[in-house]
CSV table of C-alpha atoms in Angstrom, one decimal:
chain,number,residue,atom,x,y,z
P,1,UNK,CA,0.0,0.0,0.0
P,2,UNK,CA,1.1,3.7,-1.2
P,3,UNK,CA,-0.5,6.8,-0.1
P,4,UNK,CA,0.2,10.4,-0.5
P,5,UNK,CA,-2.0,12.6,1.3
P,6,UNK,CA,-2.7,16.8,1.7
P,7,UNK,CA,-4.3,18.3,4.2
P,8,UNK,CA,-5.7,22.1,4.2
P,9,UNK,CA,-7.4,24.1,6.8
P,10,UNK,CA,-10.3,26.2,5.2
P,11,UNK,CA,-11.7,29.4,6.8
P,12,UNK,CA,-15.5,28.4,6.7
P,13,UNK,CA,-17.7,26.0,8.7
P,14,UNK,CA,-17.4,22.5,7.8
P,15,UNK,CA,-21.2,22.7,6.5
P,16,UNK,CA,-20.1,25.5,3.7
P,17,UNK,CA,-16.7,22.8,2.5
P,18,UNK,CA,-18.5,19.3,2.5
P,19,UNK,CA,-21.3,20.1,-0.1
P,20,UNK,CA,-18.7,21.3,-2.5
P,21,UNK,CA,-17.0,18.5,-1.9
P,22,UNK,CA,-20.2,16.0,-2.5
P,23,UNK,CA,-20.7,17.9,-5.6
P,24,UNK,CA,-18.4,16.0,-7.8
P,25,UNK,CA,-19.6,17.1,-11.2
P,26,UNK,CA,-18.8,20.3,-10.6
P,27,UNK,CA,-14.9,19.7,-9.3
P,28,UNK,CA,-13.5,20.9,-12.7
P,29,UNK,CA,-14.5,24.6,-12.0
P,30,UNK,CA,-12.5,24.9,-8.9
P,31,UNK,CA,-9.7,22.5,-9.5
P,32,UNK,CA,-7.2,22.0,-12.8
P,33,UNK,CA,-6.5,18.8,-11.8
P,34,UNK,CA,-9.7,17.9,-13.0
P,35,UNK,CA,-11.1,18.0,-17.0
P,36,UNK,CA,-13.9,16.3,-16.2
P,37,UNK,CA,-16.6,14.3,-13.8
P,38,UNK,CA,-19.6,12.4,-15.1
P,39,UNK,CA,-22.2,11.3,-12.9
P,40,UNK,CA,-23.3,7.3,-14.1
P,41,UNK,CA,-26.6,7.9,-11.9
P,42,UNK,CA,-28.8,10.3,-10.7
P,43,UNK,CA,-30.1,11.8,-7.1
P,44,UNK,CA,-27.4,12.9,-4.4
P,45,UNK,CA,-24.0,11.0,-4.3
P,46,UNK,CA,-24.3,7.7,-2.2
P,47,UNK,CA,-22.7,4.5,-1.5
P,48,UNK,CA,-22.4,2.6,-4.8
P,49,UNK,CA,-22.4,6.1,-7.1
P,50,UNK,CA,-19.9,6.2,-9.7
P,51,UNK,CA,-18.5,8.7,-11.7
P,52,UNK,CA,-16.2,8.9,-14.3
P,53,UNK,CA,-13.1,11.1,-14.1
P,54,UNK,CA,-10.8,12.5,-16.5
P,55,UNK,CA,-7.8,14.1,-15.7
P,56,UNK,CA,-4.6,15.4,-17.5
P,57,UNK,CA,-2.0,13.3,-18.0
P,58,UNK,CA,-3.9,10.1,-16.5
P,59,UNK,CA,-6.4,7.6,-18.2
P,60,UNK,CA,-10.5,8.1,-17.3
P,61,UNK,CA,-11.3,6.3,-14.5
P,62,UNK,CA,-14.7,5.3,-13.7
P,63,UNK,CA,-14.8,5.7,-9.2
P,64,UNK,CA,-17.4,4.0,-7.2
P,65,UNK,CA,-18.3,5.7,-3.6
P,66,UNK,CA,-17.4,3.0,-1.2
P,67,UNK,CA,-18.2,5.6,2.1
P,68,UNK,CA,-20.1,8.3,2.8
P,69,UNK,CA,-21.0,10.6,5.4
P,70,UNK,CA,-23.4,13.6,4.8
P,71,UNK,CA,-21.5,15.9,6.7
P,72,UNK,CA,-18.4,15.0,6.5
P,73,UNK,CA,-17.2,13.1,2.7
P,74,UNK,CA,-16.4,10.2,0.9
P,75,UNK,CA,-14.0,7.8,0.0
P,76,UNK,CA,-14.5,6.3,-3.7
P,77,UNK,CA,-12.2,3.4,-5.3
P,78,UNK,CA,-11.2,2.4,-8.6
P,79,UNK,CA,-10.1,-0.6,-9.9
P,80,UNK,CA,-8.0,-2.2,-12.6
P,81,UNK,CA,-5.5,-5.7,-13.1
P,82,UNK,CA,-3.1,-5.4,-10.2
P,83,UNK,CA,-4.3,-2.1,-8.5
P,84,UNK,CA,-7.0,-1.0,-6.5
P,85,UNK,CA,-7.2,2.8,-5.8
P,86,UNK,CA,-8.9,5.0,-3.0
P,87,UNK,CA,-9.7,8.3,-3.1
P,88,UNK,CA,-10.4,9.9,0.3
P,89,UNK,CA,-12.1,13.5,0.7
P,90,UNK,CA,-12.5,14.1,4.7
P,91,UNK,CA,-14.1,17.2,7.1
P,92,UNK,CA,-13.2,17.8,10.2
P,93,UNK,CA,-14.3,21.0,12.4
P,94,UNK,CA,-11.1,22.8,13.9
P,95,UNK,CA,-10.3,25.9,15.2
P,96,UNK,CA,-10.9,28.2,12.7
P,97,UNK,CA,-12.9,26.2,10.3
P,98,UNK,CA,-12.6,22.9,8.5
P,99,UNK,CA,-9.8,20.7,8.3
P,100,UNK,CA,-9.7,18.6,4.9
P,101,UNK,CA,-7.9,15.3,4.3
P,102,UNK,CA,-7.5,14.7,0.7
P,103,UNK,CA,-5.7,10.9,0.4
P,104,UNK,CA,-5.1,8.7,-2.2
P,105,UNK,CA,-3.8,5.2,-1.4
P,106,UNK,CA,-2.8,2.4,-4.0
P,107,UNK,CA,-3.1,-1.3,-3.2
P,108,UNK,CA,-1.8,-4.3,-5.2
P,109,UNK,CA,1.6,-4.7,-6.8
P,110,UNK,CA,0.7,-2.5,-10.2
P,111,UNK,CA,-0.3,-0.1,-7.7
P,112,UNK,CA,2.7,0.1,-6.4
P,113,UNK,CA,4.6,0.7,-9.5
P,114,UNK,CA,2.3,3.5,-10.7
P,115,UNK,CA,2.5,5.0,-7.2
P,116,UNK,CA,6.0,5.5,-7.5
P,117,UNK,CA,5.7,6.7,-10.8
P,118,UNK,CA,3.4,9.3,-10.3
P,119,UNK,CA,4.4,10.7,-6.9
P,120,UNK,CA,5.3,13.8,-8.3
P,121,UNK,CA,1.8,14.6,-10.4
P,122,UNK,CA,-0.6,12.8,-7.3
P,123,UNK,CA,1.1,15.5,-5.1
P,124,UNK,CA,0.4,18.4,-7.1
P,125,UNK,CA,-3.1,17.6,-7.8
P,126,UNK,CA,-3.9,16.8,-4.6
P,127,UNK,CA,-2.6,20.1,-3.9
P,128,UNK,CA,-4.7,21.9,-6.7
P,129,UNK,CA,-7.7,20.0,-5.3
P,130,UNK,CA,-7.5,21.6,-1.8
P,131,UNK,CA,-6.2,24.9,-2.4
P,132,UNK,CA,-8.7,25.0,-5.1
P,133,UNK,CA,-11.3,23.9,-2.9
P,134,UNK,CA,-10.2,26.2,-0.4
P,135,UNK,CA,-10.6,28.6,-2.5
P,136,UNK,CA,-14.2,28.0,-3.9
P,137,UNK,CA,-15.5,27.9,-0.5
P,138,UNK,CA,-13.7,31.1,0.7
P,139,UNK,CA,-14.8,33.4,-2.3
């Protein structure tokens, strides 16, 4: 198992960050790691959802929501020959406002290959996604 994880501290109530965060579709607005999220079923994101994501520089992927808490995020999971994939998006109320984890971990031995391959890009768009978040929610 490989994970790389950010975590960002947002000047707003947790209640403002986690419905931009549950609003997946709409990611590619706030965030350039992002060209794209398709909803594969309608009504509010729940367990069993999927979406397909395209971002630069990596293949689509369809995700399927494996958790989810109303209040608080999700964690999705994709999955291909050798490799299983989580993506974590977590709330937490601190002082000051919300704390979010943003984690992806790779399982499996493929996993572990691509994990060390793509370090550098998982970083940065993890880093896009919560500074862009971040900035969504504050403006």
């Amino acid at each position: 198992m490989v994970h790389e994880e950010y975590v960002v501290v947002i000047d707003a109530a947790p209640a403002a960050v986690v419905p931009v965060v549950l609003d997946v579709e709409r990611w590619a607005e706030w965030t350039p790691s992002i060209r794209s999220a398709r909803r594969l079923d309608g009504g509010p994101l729940a367990v069993g959802s999927r979406v397909v994501v395209a971002q630069p520089k990596l293949p689509t992927v369809t995700w399927t929501v494996t958790e989810l808490d109303d209040e608080r995020g999700f964690t999705w999971e994709s999955r291909a020959p050798g490799v299983r994939t989580l993506g974590e998006h977590w709330v937490r109320e601190v002082p000051g406002g919300a704390e979010v984890t943003l984690r992806l971990v790779q399982h499996g031995p493929v996993g572990a290959v691509i994990a060390r391959l793509t370090r550098g890009l998982t970083r940065r768009y993890l880093r896009w996604e919560g500074d862009g978040l971040a900035a969504r929610v504050t403006a």
